[in-house]
């Protein structure tokens, strides 16, 4: 009798462990939900509430009358909230380093290192000041690097661009993008 109850308990534990709660993030397929667009600041042309990790959280809702995880969602949007999705964004710190100002300083006063002082790199600015912008070659190189937005502010934020303008997105590869076939 005792072995029968142990066997029943093991079967019951195995049956309960195979039943798991439905995860809406993995069960919801494309087309069964939609995510709201992030709010854009009219001052910085960047997403509001963007974190330093360059991610912004947006709410995602179920499409009305769709069945996800054995639940049918209604036409009321507030009842259809599923999850929050992290989207990439431009991080603009409170300092707001202006792209136009950095480019202008680099063009006209780059030989004195003013552009590097402005962006928060005082050591390079001092070297440029003492060597007249590495004998004017460093001024040209820095101007081009700021122009293509390769040199960014030292606090790792993006440039403050108060208009819909020259925002560049750098494509980088790392170990996560490596594909071995």
mmCIF file of the C-alpha atoms, coordinates in Angstrom:
data_MODEL
# 
_entry.id   MODEL 
# 
loop_
_atom_site.group_PDB 
_atom_site.id 
_atom_site.type_symbol 
_atom_site.label_atom_id 
_atom_site.label_alt_id 
_atom_site.label_comp_id 
_atom_site.label_asym_id 
_atom_site.label_entity_id 
_atom_site.label_seq_id 
_atom_site.pdbx_PDB_ins_code 
_atom_site.Cartn_x 
_atom_site.Cartn_y 
_atom_site.Cartn_z 
_atom_site.occupancy 
_atom_site.B_iso_or_equiv 
_atom_site.pdbx_formal_charge 
_atom_site.auth_seq_id 
_atom_site.auth_comp_id 
_atom_site.auth_asym_id 
_atom_site.auth_atom_id 
_atom_site.pdbx_PDB_model_num 
ATOM 1   C CA . UNK A 1 1   ? 0.000   0.000  0.000   1.00 0.00 ? 1   UNK A CA 1 
ATOM 2   C CA . UNK A 1 2   ? 2.829   2.361  0.840   1.00 0.00 ? 2   UNK A CA 1 
ATOM 3   C CA . UNK A 1 3   ? 4.550   1.860  -2.525  1.00 0.00 ? 3   UNK A CA 1 
ATOM 4   C CA . UNK A 1 4   ? 1.268   2.691  -4.304  1.00 0.00 ? 4   UNK A CA 1 
ATOM 5   C CA . UNK A 1 5   ? 1.000   6.043  -2.497  1.00 0.00 ? 5   UNK A CA 1 
ATOM 6   C CA . UNK A 1 6   ? 4.659   6.894  -3.232  1.00 0.00 ? 6   UNK A CA 1 
ATOM 7   C CA . UNK A 1 7   ? 4.097   6.081  -6.903  1.00 0.00 ? 7   UNK A CA 1 
ATOM 8   C CA . UNK A 1 8   ? 0.972   8.250  -6.983  1.00 0.00 ? 8   UNK A CA 1 
ATOM 9   C CA . UNK A 1 9   ? 2.838   11.135 -5.350  1.00 0.00 ? 9   UNK A CA 1 
ATOM 10  C CA . UNK A 1 10  ? 5.672   10.906 -7.887  1.00 0.00 ? 10  UNK A CA 1 
ATOM 11  C CA . UNK A 1 11  ? 3.216   10.861 -10.800 1.00 0.00 ? 11  UNK A CA 1 
ATOM 12  C CA . UNK A 1 12  ? 1.337   13.814 -9.294  1.00 0.00 ? 12  UNK A CA 1 
ATOM 13  C CA . UNK A 1 13  ? 4.569   15.810 -8.828  1.00 0.00 ? 13  UNK A CA 1 
ATOM 14  C CA . UNK A 1 14  ? 5.647   15.072 -12.405 1.00 0.00 ? 14  UNK A CA 1 
ATOM 15  C CA . UNK A 1 15  ? 2.230   16.096 -13.762 1.00 0.00 ? 15  UNK A CA 1 
ATOM 16  C CA . UNK A 1 16  ? 2.232   19.378 -11.794 1.00 0.00 ? 16  UNK A CA 1 
ATOM 17  C CA . UNK A 1 17  ? 5.826   20.200 -12.785 1.00 0.00 ? 17  UNK A CA 1 
ATOM 18  C CA . UNK A 1 18  ? 5.033   19.854 -16.496 1.00 0.00 ? 18  UNK A CA 1 
ATOM 19  C CA . UNK A 1 19  ? 2.131   22.297 -16.219 1.00 0.00 ? 19  UNK A CA 1 
ATOM 20  C CA . UNK A 1 20  ? 3.576   25.800 -16.187 1.00 0.00 ? 20  UNK A CA 1 
ATOM 21  C CA . UNK A 1 21  ? 2.057   29.226 -16.198 1.00 0.00 ? 21  UNK A CA 1 
ATOM 22  C CA . UNK A 1 22  ? 1.626   30.774 -19.613 1.00 0.00 ? 22  UNK A CA 1 
ATOM 23  C CA . UNK A 1 23  ? 4.190   33.483 -20.370 1.00 0.00 ? 23  UNK A CA 1 
ATOM 24  C CA . UNK A 1 24  ? 2.483   36.098 -22.497 1.00 0.00 ? 24  UNK A CA 1 
ATOM 25  C CA . UNK A 1 25  ? 5.798   37.473 -23.804 1.00 0.00 ? 25  UNK A CA 1 
ATOM 26  C CA . UNK A 1 26  ? 6.696   34.179 -25.450 1.00 0.00 ? 26  UNK A CA 1 
ATOM 27  C CA . UNK A 1 27  ? 3.195   33.000 -26.373 1.00 0.00 ? 27  UNK A CA 1 
ATOM 28  C CA . UNK A 1 28  ? 2.010   36.212 -28.054 1.00 0.00 ? 28  UNK A CA 1 
ATOM 29  C CA . UNK A 1 29  ? 2.912   36.154 -31.725 1.00 0.00 ? 29  UNK A CA 1 
ATOM 30  C CA . UNK A 1 30  ? 3.529   39.117 -33.992 1.00 0.00 ? 30  UNK A CA 1 
ATOM 31  C CA . UNK A 1 31  ? 0.158   40.475 -35.036 1.00 0.00 ? 31  UNK A CA 1 
ATOM 32  C CA . UNK A 1 32  ? -1.542  39.447 -31.788 1.00 0.00 ? 32  UNK A CA 1 
ATOM 33  C CA . UNK A 1 33  ? -0.227  42.499 -29.950 1.00 0.00 ? 33  UNK A CA 1 
ATOM 34  C CA . UNK A 1 34  ? 0.901   46.018 -30.695 1.00 0.00 ? 34  UNK A CA 1 
ATOM 35  C CA . UNK A 1 35  ? 3.230   48.297 -28.774 1.00 0.00 ? 35  UNK A CA 1 
ATOM 36  C CA . UNK A 1 36  ? 2.778   52.007 -28.280 1.00 0.00 ? 36  UNK A CA 1 
ATOM 37  C CA . UNK A 1 37  ? 5.332   54.351 -29.792 1.00 0.00 ? 37  UNK A CA 1 
ATOM 38  C CA . UNK A 1 38  ? 7.718   55.945 -27.283 1.00 0.00 ? 38  UNK A CA 1 
ATOM 39  C CA . UNK A 1 39  ? 7.012   59.571 -26.456 1.00 0.00 ? 39  UNK A CA 1 
ATOM 40  C CA . UNK A 1 40  ? 9.449   61.976 -28.134 1.00 0.00 ? 40  UNK A CA 1 
ATOM 41  C CA . UNK A 1 41  ? 10.569  65.197 -26.464 1.00 0.00 ? 41  UNK A CA 1 
ATOM 42  C CA . UNK A 1 42  ? 10.067  68.242 -28.675 1.00 0.00 ? 42  UNK A CA 1 
ATOM 43  C CA . UNK A 1 43  ? 13.152  69.855 -27.120 1.00 0.00 ? 43  UNK A CA 1 
ATOM 44  C CA . UNK A 1 44  ? 15.717  67.100 -27.673 1.00 0.00 ? 44  UNK A CA 1 
ATOM 45  C CA . UNK A 1 45  ? 14.121  64.941 -30.390 1.00 0.00 ? 45  UNK A CA 1 
ATOM 46  C CA . UNK A 1 46  ? 14.913  61.945 -28.133 1.00 0.00 ? 46  UNK A CA 1 
ATOM 47  C CA . UNK A 1 47  ? 12.676  59.479 -26.348 1.00 0.00 ? 47  UNK A CA 1 
ATOM 48  C CA . UNK A 1 48  ? 11.360  60.535 -22.935 1.00 0.00 ? 48  UNK A CA 1 
ATOM 49  C CA . UNK A 1 49  ? 12.493  58.338 -19.986 1.00 0.00 ? 49  UNK A CA 1 
ATOM 50  C CA . UNK A 1 50  ? 15.373  56.782 -21.902 1.00 0.00 ? 50  UNK A CA 1 
ATOM 51  C CA . UNK A 1 51  ? 17.766  55.069 -19.477 1.00 0.00 ? 51  UNK A CA 1 
ATOM 52  C CA . UNK A 1 52  ? 21.544  55.247 -19.515 1.00 0.00 ? 52  UNK A CA 1 
ATOM 53  C CA . UNK A 1 53  ? 21.525  51.728 -20.997 1.00 0.00 ? 53  UNK A CA 1 
ATOM 54  C CA . UNK A 1 54  ? 19.757  53.316 -24.004 1.00 0.00 ? 54  UNK A CA 1 
ATOM 55  C CA . UNK A 1 55  ? 16.462  51.491 -23.459 1.00 0.00 ? 55  UNK A CA 1 
ATOM 56  C CA . UNK A 1 56  ? 12.954  52.883 -23.103 1.00 0.00 ? 56  UNK A CA 1 
ATOM 57  C CA . UNK A 1 57  ? 9.972   50.887 -21.840 1.00 0.00 ? 57  UNK A CA 1 
ATOM 58  C CA . UNK A 1 58  ? 6.761   50.978 -23.892 1.00 0.00 ? 58  UNK A CA 1 
ATOM 59  C CA . UNK A 1 59  ? 3.455   49.250 -23.075 1.00 0.00 ? 59  UNK A CA 1 
ATOM 60  C CA . UNK A 1 60  ? 2.229   46.468 -25.366 1.00 0.00 ? 60  UNK A CA 1 
ATOM 61  C CA . UNK A 1 61  ? -1.467  45.630 -25.732 1.00 0.00 ? 61  UNK A CA 1 
ATOM 62  C CA . UNK A 1 62  ? -3.362  42.638 -27.086 1.00 0.00 ? 62  UNK A CA 1 
ATOM 63  C CA . UNK A 1 63  ? -5.321  43.058 -30.290 1.00 0.00 ? 63  UNK A CA 1 
ATOM 64  C CA . UNK A 1 64  ? -9.076  42.934 -29.484 1.00 0.00 ? 64  UNK A CA 1 
ATOM 65  C CA . UNK A 1 65  ? -10.759 39.516 -29.728 1.00 0.00 ? 65  UNK A CA 1 
ATOM 66  C CA . UNK A 1 66  ? -7.484  37.582 -29.843 1.00 0.00 ? 66  UNK A CA 1 
ATOM 67  C CA . UNK A 1 67  ? -6.869  34.468 -27.772 1.00 0.00 ? 67  UNK A CA 1 
ATOM 68  C CA . UNK A 1 68  ? -3.483  34.342 -26.009 1.00 0.00 ? 68  UNK A CA 1 
ATOM 69  C CA . UNK A 1 69  ? -2.819  31.804 -23.232 1.00 0.00 ? 69  UNK A CA 1 
ATOM 70  C CA . UNK A 1 70  ? -6.496  30.738 -23.250 1.00 0.00 ? 70  UNK A CA 1 
ATOM 71  C CA . UNK A 1 71  ? -7.628  34.313 -22.549 1.00 0.00 ? 71  UNK A CA 1 
ATOM 72  C CA . UNK A 1 72  ? -9.699  36.322 -24.995 1.00 0.00 ? 72  UNK A CA 1 
ATOM 73  C CA . UNK A 1 73  ? -9.100  40.068 -24.795 1.00 0.00 ? 73  UNK A CA 1 
ATOM 74  C CA . UNK A 1 74  ? -11.858 42.678 -25.062 1.00 0.00 ? 74  UNK A CA 1 
ATOM 75  C CA . UNK A 1 75  ? -12.139 45.860 -27.086 1.00 0.00 ? 75  UNK A CA 1 
ATOM 76  C CA . UNK A 1 76  ? -11.155 48.003 -24.074 1.00 0.00 ? 76  UNK A CA 1 
ATOM 77  C CA . UNK A 1 77  ? -7.473  48.962 -24.414 1.00 0.00 ? 77  UNK A CA 1 
ATOM 78  C CA . UNK A 1 78  ? -6.871  49.327 -20.676 1.00 0.00 ? 78  UNK A CA 1 
ATOM 79  C CA . UNK A 1 79  ? -7.929  45.697 -20.128 1.00 0.00 ? 79  UNK A CA 1 
ATOM 80  C CA . UNK A 1 80  ? -5.638  44.501 -22.922 1.00 0.00 ? 80  UNK A CA 1 
ATOM 81  C CA . UNK A 1 81  ? -2.289  45.426 -21.363 1.00 0.00 ? 81  UNK A CA 1 
ATOM 82  C CA . UNK A 1 82  ? 0.074   42.476 -21.775 1.00 0.00 ? 82  UNK A CA 1 
ATOM 83  C CA . UNK A 1 83  ? 3.625   43.501 -20.980 1.00 0.00 ? 83  UNK A CA 1 
ATOM 84  C CA . UNK A 1 84  ? 6.227   46.261 -21.309 1.00 0.00 ? 84  UNK A CA 1 
ATOM 85  C CA . UNK A 1 85  ? 8.778   45.988 -24.083 1.00 0.00 ? 85  UNK A CA 1 
ATOM 86  C CA . UNK A 1 86  ? 12.249  47.530 -24.037 1.00 0.00 ? 86  UNK A CA 1 
ATOM 87  C CA . UNK A 1 87  ? 13.127  49.460 -27.199 1.00 0.00 ? 87  UNK A CA 1 
ATOM 88  C CA . UNK A 1 88  ? 16.453  51.095 -28.104 1.00 0.00 ? 88  UNK A CA 1 
ATOM 89  C CA . UNK A 1 89  ? 16.594  54.876 -27.755 1.00 0.00 ? 89  UNK A CA 1 
ATOM 90  C CA . UNK A 1 90  ? 18.919  57.901 -27.766 1.00 0.00 ? 90  UNK A CA 1 
ATOM 91  C CA . UNK A 1 91  ? 20.132  58.799 -24.281 1.00 0.00 ? 91  UNK A CA 1 
ATOM 92  C CA . UNK A 1 92  ? 20.352  62.566 -23.844 1.00 0.00 ? 92  UNK A CA 1 
ATOM 93  C CA . UNK A 1 93  ? 21.652  63.534 -20.415 1.00 0.00 ? 93  UNK A CA 1 
ATOM 94  C CA . UNK A 1 94  ? 20.550  66.665 -18.559 1.00 0.00 ? 94  UNK A CA 1 
ATOM 95  C CA . UNK A 1 95  ? 23.779  68.424 -19.642 1.00 0.00 ? 95  UNK A CA 1 
ATOM 96  C CA . UNK A 1 96  ? 22.577  68.403 -23.258 1.00 0.00 ? 96  UNK A CA 1 
ATOM 97  C CA . UNK A 1 97  ? 25.726  68.738 -25.308 1.00 0.00 ? 97  UNK A CA 1 
ATOM 98  C CA . UNK A 1 98  ? 24.683  70.436 -28.537 1.00 0.00 ? 98  UNK A CA 1 
ATOM 99  C CA . UNK A 1 99  ? 25.822  68.837 -31.769 1.00 0.00 ? 99  UNK A CA 1 
ATOM 100 C CA . UNK A 1 100 ? 25.844  72.190 -33.562 1.00 0.00 ? 100 UNK A CA 1 
ATOM 101 C CA . UNK A 1 101 ? 27.929  73.831 -30.821 1.00 0.00 ? 101 UNK A CA 1 
ATOM 102 C CA . UNK A 1 102 ? 30.437  70.956 -30.745 1.00 0.00 ? 102 UNK A CA 1 
ATOM 103 C CA . UNK A 1 103 ? 30.805  71.059 -34.516 1.00 0.00 ? 103 UNK A CA 1 
ATOM 104 C CA . UNK A 1 104 ? 31.217  74.848 -34.572 1.00 0.00 ? 104 UNK A CA 1 
ATOM 105 C CA . UNK A 1 105 ? 33.763  74.816 -31.744 1.00 0.00 ? 105 UNK A CA 1 
ATOM 106 C CA . UNK A 1 106 ? 35.717  72.102 -33.506 1.00 0.00 ? 106 UNK A CA 1 
ATOM 107 C CA . UNK A 1 107 ? 35.752  74.003 -36.786 1.00 0.00 ? 107 UNK A CA 1 
ATOM 108 C CA . UNK A 1 108 ? 36.696  77.431 -35.468 1.00 0.00 ? 108 UNK A CA 1 
ATOM 109 C CA . UNK A 1 109 ? 38.449  76.830 -32.121 1.00 0.00 ? 109 UNK A CA 1 
ATOM 110 C CA . UNK A 1 110 ? 39.553  73.206 -32.482 1.00 0.00 ? 110 UNK A CA 1 
ATOM 111 C CA . UNK A 1 111 ? 43.212  74.198 -32.720 1.00 0.00 ? 111 UNK A CA 1 
ATOM 112 C CA . UNK A 1 112 ? 42.966  75.407 -29.104 1.00 0.00 ? 112 UNK A CA 1 
ATOM 113 C CA . UNK A 1 113 ? 41.173  72.265 -27.895 1.00 0.00 ? 113 UNK A CA 1 
ATOM 114 C CA . UNK A 1 114 ? 37.986  74.105 -26.964 1.00 0.00 ? 114 UNK A CA 1 
ATOM 115 C CA . UNK A 1 115 ? 35.874  71.384 -28.589 1.00 0.00 ? 115 UNK A CA 1 
ATOM 116 C CA . UNK A 1 116 ? 37.390  68.703 -26.349 1.00 0.00 ? 116 UNK A CA 1 
ATOM 117 C CA . UNK A 1 117 ? 36.980  70.871 -23.246 1.00 0.00 ? 117 UNK A CA 1 
ATOM 118 C CA . UNK A 1 118 ? 33.313  71.360 -24.193 1.00 0.00 ? 118 UNK A CA 1 
ATOM 119 C CA . UNK A 1 119 ? 32.725  67.614 -24.619 1.00 0.00 ? 119 UNK A CA 1 
ATOM 120 C CA . UNK A 1 120 ? 34.378  66.794 -21.284 1.00 0.00 ? 120 UNK A CA 1 
ATOM 121 C CA . UNK A 1 121 ? 37.838  65.629 -22.368 1.00 0.00 ? 121 UNK A CA 1 
ATOM 122 C CA . UNK A 1 122 ? 40.140  68.131 -20.626 1.00 0.00 ? 122 UNK A CA 1 
ATOM 123 C CA . UNK A 1 123 ? 43.379  66.131 -21.065 1.00 0.00 ? 123 UNK A CA 1 
ATOM 124 C CA . UNK A 1 124 ? 43.058  65.948 -24.853 1.00 0.00 ? 124 UNK A CA 1 
ATOM 125 C CA . UNK A 1 125 ? 41.941  69.586 -24.888 1.00 0.00 ? 125 UNK A CA 1 
ATOM 126 C CA . UNK A 1 126 ? 45.074  70.621 -23.006 1.00 0.00 ? 126 UNK A CA 1 
ATOM 127 C CA . UNK A 1 127 ? 47.331  68.677 -25.390 1.00 0.00 ? 127 UNK A CA 1 
ATOM 128 C CA . UNK A 1 128 ? 45.591  70.279 -28.363 1.00 0.00 ? 128 UNK A CA 1 
ATOM 129 C CA . UNK A 1 129 ? 45.977  73.695 -26.735 1.00 0.00 ? 129 UNK A CA 1 
ATOM 130 C CA . UNK A 1 130 ? 49.710  73.234 -26.245 1.00 0.00 ? 130 UNK A CA 1 
ATOM 131 C CA . UNK A 1 131 ? 50.351  71.867 -29.756 1.00 0.00 ? 131 UNK A CA 1 
ATOM 132 C CA . UNK A 1 132 ? 47.905  74.031 -31.750 1.00 0.00 ? 132 UNK A CA 1 
ATOM 133 C CA . UNK A 1 133 ? 45.641  71.087 -32.445 1.00 0.00 ? 133 UNK A CA 1 
ATOM 134 C CA . UNK A 1 134 ? 48.501  68.669 -33.119 1.00 0.00 ? 134 UNK A CA 1 
ATOM 135 C CA . UNK A 1 135 ? 49.806  71.186 -35.655 1.00 0.00 ? 135 UNK A CA 1 
ATOM 136 C CA . UNK A 1 136 ? 46.332  71.634 -37.202 1.00 0.00 ? 136 UNK A CA 1 
ATOM 137 C CA . UNK A 1 137 ? 46.097  67.955 -38.251 1.00 0.00 ? 137 UNK A CA 1 
ATOM 138 C CA . UNK A 1 138 ? 44.301  67.052 -35.000 1.00 0.00 ? 138 UNK A CA 1 
ATOM 139 C CA . UNK A 1 139 ? 41.825  69.851 -35.581 1.00 0.00 ? 139 UNK A CA 1 
ATOM 140 C CA . UNK A 1 140 ? 40.856  68.364 -38.943 1.00 0.00 ? 140 UNK A CA 1 
ATOM 141 C CA . UNK A 1 141 ? 40.645  64.825 -37.542 1.00 0.00 ? 141 UNK A CA 1 
ATOM 142 C CA . UNK A 1 142 ? 38.539  65.950 -34.562 1.00 0.00 ? 142 UNK A CA 1 
ATOM 143 C CA . UNK A 1 143 ? 36.245  67.951 -36.830 1.00 0.00 ? 143 UNK A CA 1 
ATOM 144 C CA . UNK A 1 144 ? 35.623  64.865 -38.971 1.00 0.00 ? 144 UNK A CA 1 
ATOM 145 C CA . UNK A 1 145 ? 35.119  62.625 -35.915 1.00 0.00 ? 145 UNK A CA 1 
ATOM 146 C CA . UNK A 1 146 ? 32.587  65.036 -34.422 1.00 0.00 ? 146 UNK A CA 1 
ATOM 147 C CA . UNK A 1 147 ? 30.918  65.439 -37.821 1.00 0.00 ? 147 UNK A CA 1 
ATOM 148 C CA . UNK A 1 148 ? 30.248  61.698 -38.109 1.00 0.00 ? 148 UNK A CA 1 
ATOM 149 C CA . UNK A 1 149 ? 29.343  61.615 -34.373 1.00 0.00 ? 149 UNK A CA 1 
ATOM 150 C CA . UNK A 1 150 ? 32.111  59.157 -33.502 1.00 0.00 ? 150 UNK A CA 1 
ATOM 151 C CA . UNK A 1 151 ? 33.369  61.426 -30.713 1.00 0.00 ? 151 UNK A CA 1 
ATOM 152 C CA . UNK A 1 152 ? 30.504  61.870 -28.276 1.00 0.00 ? 152 UNK A CA 1 
ATOM 153 C CA . UNK A 1 153 ? 30.271  63.612 -24.895 1.00 0.00 ? 153 UNK A CA 1 
ATOM 154 C CA . UNK A 1 154 ? 32.333  62.071 -22.108 1.00 0.00 ? 154 UNK A CA 1 
ATOM 155 C CA . UNK A 1 155 ? 29.276  61.179 -20.008 1.00 0.00 ? 155 UNK A CA 1 
ATOM 156 C CA . UNK A 1 156 ? 28.347  58.613 -22.702 1.00 0.00 ? 156 UNK A CA 1 
ATOM 157 C CA . UNK A 1 157 ? 25.211  60.477 -23.716 1.00 0.00 ? 157 UNK A CA 1 
ATOM 158 C CA . UNK A 1 158 ? 24.155  61.364 -27.231 1.00 0.00 ? 158 UNK A CA 1 
ATOM 159 C CA . UNK A 1 159 ? 24.221  64.857 -28.688 1.00 0.00 ? 159 UNK A CA 1 
ATOM 160 C CA . UNK A 1 160 ? 21.336  67.227 -28.039 1.00 0.00 ? 160 UNK A CA 1 
ATOM 161 C CA . UNK A 1 161 ? 19.822  67.935 -31.452 1.00 0.00 ? 161 UNK A CA 1 
ATOM 162 C CA . UNK A 1 162 ? 16.928  70.413 -31.137 1.00 0.00 ? 162 UNK A CA 1 
ATOM 163 C CA . UNK A 1 163 ? 15.609  69.727 -34.632 1.00 0.00 ? 163 UNK A CA 1 
ATOM 164 C CA . UNK A 1 164 ? 14.961  66.718 -36.813 1.00 0.00 ? 164 UNK A CA 1 
ATOM 165 C CA . UNK A 1 165 ? 18.432  66.518 -38.211 1.00 0.00 ? 165 UNK A CA 1 
ATOM 166 C CA . UNK A 1 166 ? 21.726  64.706 -38.543 1.00 0.00 ? 166 UNK A CA 1 
ATOM 167 C CA . UNK A 1 167 ? 21.402  61.800 -36.123 1.00 0.00 ? 167 UNK A CA 1 
ATOM 168 C CA . UNK A 1 168 ? 23.652  58.919 -37.102 1.00 0.00 ? 168 UNK A CA 1 
ATOM 169 C CA . UNK A 1 169 ? 23.234  55.377 -35.839 1.00 0.00 ? 169 UNK A CA 1 
ATOM 170 C CA . UNK A 1 170 ? 26.438  53.382 -35.612 1.00 0.00 ? 170 UNK A CA 1 
ATOM 171 C CA . UNK A 1 171 ? 26.277  49.733 -36.523 1.00 0.00 ? 171 UNK A CA 1 
ATOM 172 C CA . UNK A 1 172 ? 28.525  47.652 -34.311 1.00 0.00 ? 172 UNK A CA 1 
ATOM 173 C CA . UNK A 1 173 ? 29.196  43.951 -34.177 1.00 0.00 ? 173 UNK A CA 1 
ATOM 174 C CA . UNK A 1 174 ? 30.096  41.872 -31.177 1.00 0.00 ? 174 UNK A CA 1 
ATOM 175 C CA . UNK A 1 175 ? 30.048  38.241 -30.121 1.00 0.00 ? 175 UNK A CA 1 
ATOM 176 C CA . UNK A 1 176 ? 26.256  38.307 -30.151 1.00 0.00 ? 176 UNK A CA 1 
ATOM 177 C CA . UNK A 1 177 ? 26.163  39.068 -33.890 1.00 0.00 ? 177 UNK A CA 1 
ATOM 178 C CA . UNK A 1 178 ? 28.596  36.319 -34.857 1.00 0.00 ? 178 UNK A CA 1 
ATOM 179 C CA . UNK A 1 179 ? 26.941  33.542 -36.843 1.00 0.00 ? 179 UNK A CA 1 
ATOM 180 C CA . UNK A 1 180 ? 28.733  30.318 -37.616 1.00 0.00 ? 180 UNK A CA 1 
ATOM 181 C CA . UNK A 1 181 ? 27.033  28.156 -40.218 1.00 0.00 ? 181 UNK A CA 1 
# 
